[in-house]
Short mmCIF file of C-alpha atoms and ligand atoms in Angstrom, two decimals:
data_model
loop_
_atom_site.label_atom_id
_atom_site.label_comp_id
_atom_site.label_asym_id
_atom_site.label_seq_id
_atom_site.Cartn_x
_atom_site.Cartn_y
_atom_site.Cartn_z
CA UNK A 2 -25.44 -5.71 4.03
CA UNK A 3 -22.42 -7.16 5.47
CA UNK A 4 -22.23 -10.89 4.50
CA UNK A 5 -19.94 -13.88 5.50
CA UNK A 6 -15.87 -13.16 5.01
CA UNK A 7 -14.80 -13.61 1.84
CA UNK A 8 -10.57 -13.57 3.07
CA UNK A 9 -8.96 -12.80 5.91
CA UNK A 10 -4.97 -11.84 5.96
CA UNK A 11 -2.92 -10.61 8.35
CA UNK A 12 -4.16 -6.79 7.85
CA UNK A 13 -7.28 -7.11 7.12
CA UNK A 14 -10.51 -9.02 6.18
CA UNK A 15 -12.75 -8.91 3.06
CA UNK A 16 -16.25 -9.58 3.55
CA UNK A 17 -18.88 -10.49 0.66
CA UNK A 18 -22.22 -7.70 0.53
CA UNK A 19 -25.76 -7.99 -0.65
CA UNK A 20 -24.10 -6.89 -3.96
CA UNK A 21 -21.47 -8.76 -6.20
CA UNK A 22 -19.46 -6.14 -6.96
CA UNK A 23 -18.61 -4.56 -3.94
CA UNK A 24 -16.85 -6.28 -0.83
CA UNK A 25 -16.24 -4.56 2.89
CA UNK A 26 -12.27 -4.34 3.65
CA UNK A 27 -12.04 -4.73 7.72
CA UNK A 28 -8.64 -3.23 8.73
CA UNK A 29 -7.78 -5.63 11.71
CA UNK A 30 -5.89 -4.40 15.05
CA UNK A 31 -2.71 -6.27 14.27
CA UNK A 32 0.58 -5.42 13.58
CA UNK A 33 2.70 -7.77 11.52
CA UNK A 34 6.36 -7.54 10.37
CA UNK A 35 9.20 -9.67 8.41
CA UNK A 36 6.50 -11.76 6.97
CA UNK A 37 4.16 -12.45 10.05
CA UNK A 38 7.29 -13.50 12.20
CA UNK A 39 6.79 -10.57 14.73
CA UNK A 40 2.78 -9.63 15.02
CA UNK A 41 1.17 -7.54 18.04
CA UNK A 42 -2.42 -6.86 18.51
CA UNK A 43 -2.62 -3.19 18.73
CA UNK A 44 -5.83 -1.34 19.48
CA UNK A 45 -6.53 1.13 17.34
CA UNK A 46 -4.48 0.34 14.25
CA UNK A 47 -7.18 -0.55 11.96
CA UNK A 48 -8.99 2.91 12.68
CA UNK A 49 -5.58 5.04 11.32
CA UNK A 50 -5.11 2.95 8.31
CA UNK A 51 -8.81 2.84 7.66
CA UNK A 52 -8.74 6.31 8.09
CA UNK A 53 -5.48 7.40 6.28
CA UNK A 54 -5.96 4.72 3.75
CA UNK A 55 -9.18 5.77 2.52
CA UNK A 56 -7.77 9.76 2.67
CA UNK A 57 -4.90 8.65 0.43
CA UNK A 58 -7.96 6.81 -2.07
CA UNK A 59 -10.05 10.00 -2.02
CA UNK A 60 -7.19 12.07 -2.81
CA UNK A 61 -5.91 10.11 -5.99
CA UNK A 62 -9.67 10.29 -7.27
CA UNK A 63 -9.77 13.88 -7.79
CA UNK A 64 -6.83 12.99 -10.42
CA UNK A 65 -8.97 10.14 -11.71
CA UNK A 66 -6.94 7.35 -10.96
CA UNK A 67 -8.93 3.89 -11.16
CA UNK A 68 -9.45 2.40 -8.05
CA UNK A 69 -11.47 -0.20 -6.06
CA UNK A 70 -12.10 2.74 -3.42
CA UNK A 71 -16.04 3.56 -2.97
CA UNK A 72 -16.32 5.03 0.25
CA UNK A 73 -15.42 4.60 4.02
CA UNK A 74 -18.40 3.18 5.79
CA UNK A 75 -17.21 3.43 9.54
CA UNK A 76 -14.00 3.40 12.09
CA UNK A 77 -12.56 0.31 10.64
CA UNK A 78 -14.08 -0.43 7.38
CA UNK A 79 -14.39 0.52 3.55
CA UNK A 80 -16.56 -0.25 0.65
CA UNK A 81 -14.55 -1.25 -2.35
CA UNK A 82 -14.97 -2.71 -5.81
CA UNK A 83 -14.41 -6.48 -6.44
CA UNK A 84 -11.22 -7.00 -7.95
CA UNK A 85 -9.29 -10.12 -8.02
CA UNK A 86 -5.87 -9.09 -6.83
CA UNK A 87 -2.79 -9.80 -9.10
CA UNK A 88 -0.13 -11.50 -7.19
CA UNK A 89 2.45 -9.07 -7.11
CA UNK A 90 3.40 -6.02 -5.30
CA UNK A 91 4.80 -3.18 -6.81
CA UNK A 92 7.33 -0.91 -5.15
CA UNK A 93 8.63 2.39 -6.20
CA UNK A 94 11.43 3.95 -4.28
CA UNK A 95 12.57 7.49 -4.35
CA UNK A 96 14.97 6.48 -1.77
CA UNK A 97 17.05 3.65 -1.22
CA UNK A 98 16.61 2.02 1.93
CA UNK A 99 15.47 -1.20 3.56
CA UNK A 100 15.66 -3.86 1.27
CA UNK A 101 17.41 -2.70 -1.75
CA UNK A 102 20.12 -1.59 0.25
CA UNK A 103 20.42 -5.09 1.88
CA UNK A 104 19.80 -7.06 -0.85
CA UNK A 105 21.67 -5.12 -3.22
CA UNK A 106 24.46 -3.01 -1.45
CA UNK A 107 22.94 0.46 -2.68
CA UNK A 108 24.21 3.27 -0.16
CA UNK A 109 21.47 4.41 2.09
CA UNK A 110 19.31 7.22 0.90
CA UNK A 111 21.00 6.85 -2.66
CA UNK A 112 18.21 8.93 -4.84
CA UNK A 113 16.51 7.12 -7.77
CA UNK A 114 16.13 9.94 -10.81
CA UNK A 115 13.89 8.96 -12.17
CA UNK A 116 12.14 6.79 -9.16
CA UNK A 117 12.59 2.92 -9.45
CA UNK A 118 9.23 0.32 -9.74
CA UNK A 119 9.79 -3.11 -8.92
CA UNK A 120 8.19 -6.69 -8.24
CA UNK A 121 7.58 -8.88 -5.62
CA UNK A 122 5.73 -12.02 -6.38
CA UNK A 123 3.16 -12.11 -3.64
CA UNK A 124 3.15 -15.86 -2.35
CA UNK A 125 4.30 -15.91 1.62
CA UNK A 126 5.28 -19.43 0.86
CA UNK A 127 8.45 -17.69 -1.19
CA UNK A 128 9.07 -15.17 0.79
CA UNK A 129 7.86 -12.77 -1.92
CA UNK A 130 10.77 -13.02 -4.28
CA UNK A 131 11.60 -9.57 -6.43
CA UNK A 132 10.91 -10.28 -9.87
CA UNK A 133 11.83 -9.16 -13.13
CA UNK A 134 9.36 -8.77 -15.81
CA UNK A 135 9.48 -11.74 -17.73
CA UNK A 136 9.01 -13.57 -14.60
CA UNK A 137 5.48 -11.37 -13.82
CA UNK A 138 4.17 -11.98 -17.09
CA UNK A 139 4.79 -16.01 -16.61
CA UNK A 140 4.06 -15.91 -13.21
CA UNK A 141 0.63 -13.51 -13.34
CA UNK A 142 -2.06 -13.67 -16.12
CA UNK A 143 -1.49 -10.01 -17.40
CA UNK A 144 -0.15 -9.35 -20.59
CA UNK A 145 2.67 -6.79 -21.46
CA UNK A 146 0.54 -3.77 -22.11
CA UNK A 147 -1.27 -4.62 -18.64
CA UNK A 148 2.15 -4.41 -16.94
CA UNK A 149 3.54 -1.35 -18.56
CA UNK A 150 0.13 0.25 -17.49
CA UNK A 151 1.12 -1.18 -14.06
CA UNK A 152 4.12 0.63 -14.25
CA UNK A 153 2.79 3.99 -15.75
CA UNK A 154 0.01 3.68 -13.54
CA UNK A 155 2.45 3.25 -9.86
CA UNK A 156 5.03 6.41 -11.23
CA UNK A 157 1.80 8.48 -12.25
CA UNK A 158 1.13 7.64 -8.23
CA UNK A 159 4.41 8.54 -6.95
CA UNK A 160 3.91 12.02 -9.04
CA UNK A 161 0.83 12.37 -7.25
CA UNK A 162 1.45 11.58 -3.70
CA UNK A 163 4.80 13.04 -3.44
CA UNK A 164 3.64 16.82 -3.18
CA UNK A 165 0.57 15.41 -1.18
CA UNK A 166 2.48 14.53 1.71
CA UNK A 167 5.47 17.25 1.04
CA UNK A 168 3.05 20.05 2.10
CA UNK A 169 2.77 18.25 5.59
CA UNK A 170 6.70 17.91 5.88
CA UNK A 171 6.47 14.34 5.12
CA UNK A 172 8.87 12.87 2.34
CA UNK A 173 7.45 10.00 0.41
CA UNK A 174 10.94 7.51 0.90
CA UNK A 175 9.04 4.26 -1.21
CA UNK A 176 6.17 2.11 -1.31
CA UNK A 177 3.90 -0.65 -2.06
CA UNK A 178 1.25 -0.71 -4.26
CA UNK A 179 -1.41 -3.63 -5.80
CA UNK A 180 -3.74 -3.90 -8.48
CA UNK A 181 -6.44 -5.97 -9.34
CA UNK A 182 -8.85 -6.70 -12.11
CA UNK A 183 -12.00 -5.89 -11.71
CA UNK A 184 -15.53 -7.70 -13.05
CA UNK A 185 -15.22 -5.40 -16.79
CA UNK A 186 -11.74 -6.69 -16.94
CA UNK A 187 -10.04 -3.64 -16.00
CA UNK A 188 -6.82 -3.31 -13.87
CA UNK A 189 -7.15 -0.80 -11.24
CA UNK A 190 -5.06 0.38 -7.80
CA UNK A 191 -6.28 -1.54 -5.17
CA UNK A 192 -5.66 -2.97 -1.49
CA UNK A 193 -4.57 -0.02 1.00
CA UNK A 194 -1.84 2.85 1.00
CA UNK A 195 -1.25 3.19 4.66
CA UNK A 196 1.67 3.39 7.17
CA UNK A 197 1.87 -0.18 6.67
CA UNK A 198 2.79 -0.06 3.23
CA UNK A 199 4.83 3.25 2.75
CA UNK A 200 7.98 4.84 4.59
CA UNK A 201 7.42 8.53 5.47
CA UNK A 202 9.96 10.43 7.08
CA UNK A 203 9.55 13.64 8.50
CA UNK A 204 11.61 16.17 6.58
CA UNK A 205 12.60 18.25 9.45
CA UNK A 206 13.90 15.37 11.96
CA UNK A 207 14.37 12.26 9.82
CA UNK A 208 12.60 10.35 11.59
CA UNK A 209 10.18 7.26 10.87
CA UNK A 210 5.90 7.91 11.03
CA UNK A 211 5.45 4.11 9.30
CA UNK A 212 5.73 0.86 9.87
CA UNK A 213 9.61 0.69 10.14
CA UNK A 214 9.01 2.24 14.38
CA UNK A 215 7.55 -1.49 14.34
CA UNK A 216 9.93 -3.53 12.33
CA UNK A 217 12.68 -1.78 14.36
CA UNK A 218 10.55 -1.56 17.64
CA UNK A 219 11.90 2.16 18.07
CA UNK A 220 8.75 3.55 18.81
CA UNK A 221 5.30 3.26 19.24
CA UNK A 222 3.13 2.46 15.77
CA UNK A 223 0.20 4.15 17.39
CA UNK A 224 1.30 7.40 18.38
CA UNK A 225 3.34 7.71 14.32
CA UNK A 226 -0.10 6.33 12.68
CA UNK A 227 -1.71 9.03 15.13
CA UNK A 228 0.90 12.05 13.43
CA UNK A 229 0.30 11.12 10.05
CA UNK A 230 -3.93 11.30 10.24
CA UNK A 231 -3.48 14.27 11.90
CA UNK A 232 -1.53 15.96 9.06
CA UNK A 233 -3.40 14.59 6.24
CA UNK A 234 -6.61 15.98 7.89
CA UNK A 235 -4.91 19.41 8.25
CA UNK A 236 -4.38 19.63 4.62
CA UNK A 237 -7.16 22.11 2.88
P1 TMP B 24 11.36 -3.14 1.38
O1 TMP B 24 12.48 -2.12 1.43
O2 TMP B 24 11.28 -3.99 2.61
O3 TMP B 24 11.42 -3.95 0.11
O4 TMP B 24 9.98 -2.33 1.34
C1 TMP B 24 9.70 -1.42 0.30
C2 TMP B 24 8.35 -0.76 0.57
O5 TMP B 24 7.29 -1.69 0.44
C3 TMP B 24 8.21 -0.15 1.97
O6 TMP B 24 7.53 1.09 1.85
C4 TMP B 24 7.37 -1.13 2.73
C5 TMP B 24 6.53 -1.78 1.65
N1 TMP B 24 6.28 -3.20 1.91
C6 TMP B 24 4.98 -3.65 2.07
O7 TMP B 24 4.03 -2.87 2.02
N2 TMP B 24 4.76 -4.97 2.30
C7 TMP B 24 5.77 -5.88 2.37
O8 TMP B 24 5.51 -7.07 2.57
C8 TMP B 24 7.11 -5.40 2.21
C9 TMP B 24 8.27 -6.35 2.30
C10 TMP B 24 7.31 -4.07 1.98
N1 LIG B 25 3.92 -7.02 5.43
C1 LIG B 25 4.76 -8.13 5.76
C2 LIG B 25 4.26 -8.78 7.04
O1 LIG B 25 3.43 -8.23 7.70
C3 LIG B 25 6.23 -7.78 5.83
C4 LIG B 25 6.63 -6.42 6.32
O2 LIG B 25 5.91 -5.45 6.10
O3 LIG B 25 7.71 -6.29 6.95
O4 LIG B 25 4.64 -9.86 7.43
#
């Protein structure tokens, strides 16, 4: 049922089905950083954010929030909804650090009360500018109610997932969300949560289980992706 690829980026590929409505996400074994200036092929990478990806999914469906998520179909692949993805990628940050700190001189590990949701307009070409939201609603074709929903919709997450990963000792720092409209019109979470797209920091050492041990090169990806799978499948 797996048909030609629909997309490929630098995570992952999208592949058409025997059904319109449903497309296979293939998370690829490649590690990519600072915009696909550093990029490593790492074996085994597409298996934990398959895994923990479609964990994170499963877990926000029990509170009913709409997403593309249908089920995971093997090691490295998902079933999802068709959606077409609205160019921007939303970041809430409990946290500040990375970005926000450079950009804008915030003090590291300044706490946002309540948490802060921004924009990035997703074209690589830019550099994937932050983005205010007059600029989303000329730059995107969603209207105002669509991005407050947006917005409701990726603090309603953060509510969620925070006590999700505090039972395993894992504070949710910030991360990056997307949403897409699906066939009926409807904007719902899509893309991955994953290592790749959130910073987790273990609350007993401080130290990194995400993407940044990559950015940074201060550890191995593999063996962090490796700790976080293993404590999401110890919870219940
Ligand atoms: P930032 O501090 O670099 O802006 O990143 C904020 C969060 O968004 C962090 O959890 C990593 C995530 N992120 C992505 O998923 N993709 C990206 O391209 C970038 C820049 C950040
Ligand atoms: N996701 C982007 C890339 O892979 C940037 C980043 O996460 O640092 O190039």
């Amino acid at each position: 049922m797996k048909n030609e690829l629909l997309y490929e980026g630098k995570a992952k590929q999208v592949y058409l089905t025997d059904q319109f409505n449903q497309l296979i996400l293939s998370y690829k074994d490649e590690a990519t950083a600072f915009n696909g200036k550093k990029k490593a092929k790492m074996v085994g990478k597409g298996y934990f954010n398959n895994l923990i990806s479609a964990k994170i999914f499963q877990y926000l469906a029990e509170f009913d929030v709409p997403s593309h998520f249908k089920k995971q179909l093997n090691d490295t692949e998902q079933l999802v909804e068709r959606t077409t993805i609205i160019p921007l990628e939303v970041v809430v940050r409990n946290l500040a650090t990375g970005s926000i700190v450079q950009r804008l001189g915030f003090k590291e590990k300044t706490v946002f009360h309540p948490p802060l949701v921004e924009f990035y307009y997703k074209d690589d070409g830019l550099d994937d500018p932050l983005v205010n939201d007059q600029h989303a609603l000329l730059m995107t074709d969603i209207t105002r109610e669509e991005l407050n929903l947006i917005k409701n919709s990726a603090l309603r997450i953060n509510h969620l997932l925070q006590p999700y990963f505090e039972k395993v000792s894992i504070q949710l720092v910030d991360f990056k969300l997307e949403f897409g409209r699906n066939q009926a019109g409807d904007i719902i979470l899509a893309d991955e949560i994953s290592p790749d797209t959130c910073r987790f920091w273990d609350m007993a050492t401080g130290e990194s289980l995400d993407k940044d041990v990559f950015r940074q090169g201060s550890s191995n990806l593999l063996t962090v992706y490796q700790k976080i799978l293993a404590r999401l499948e110890a919870i219940k």
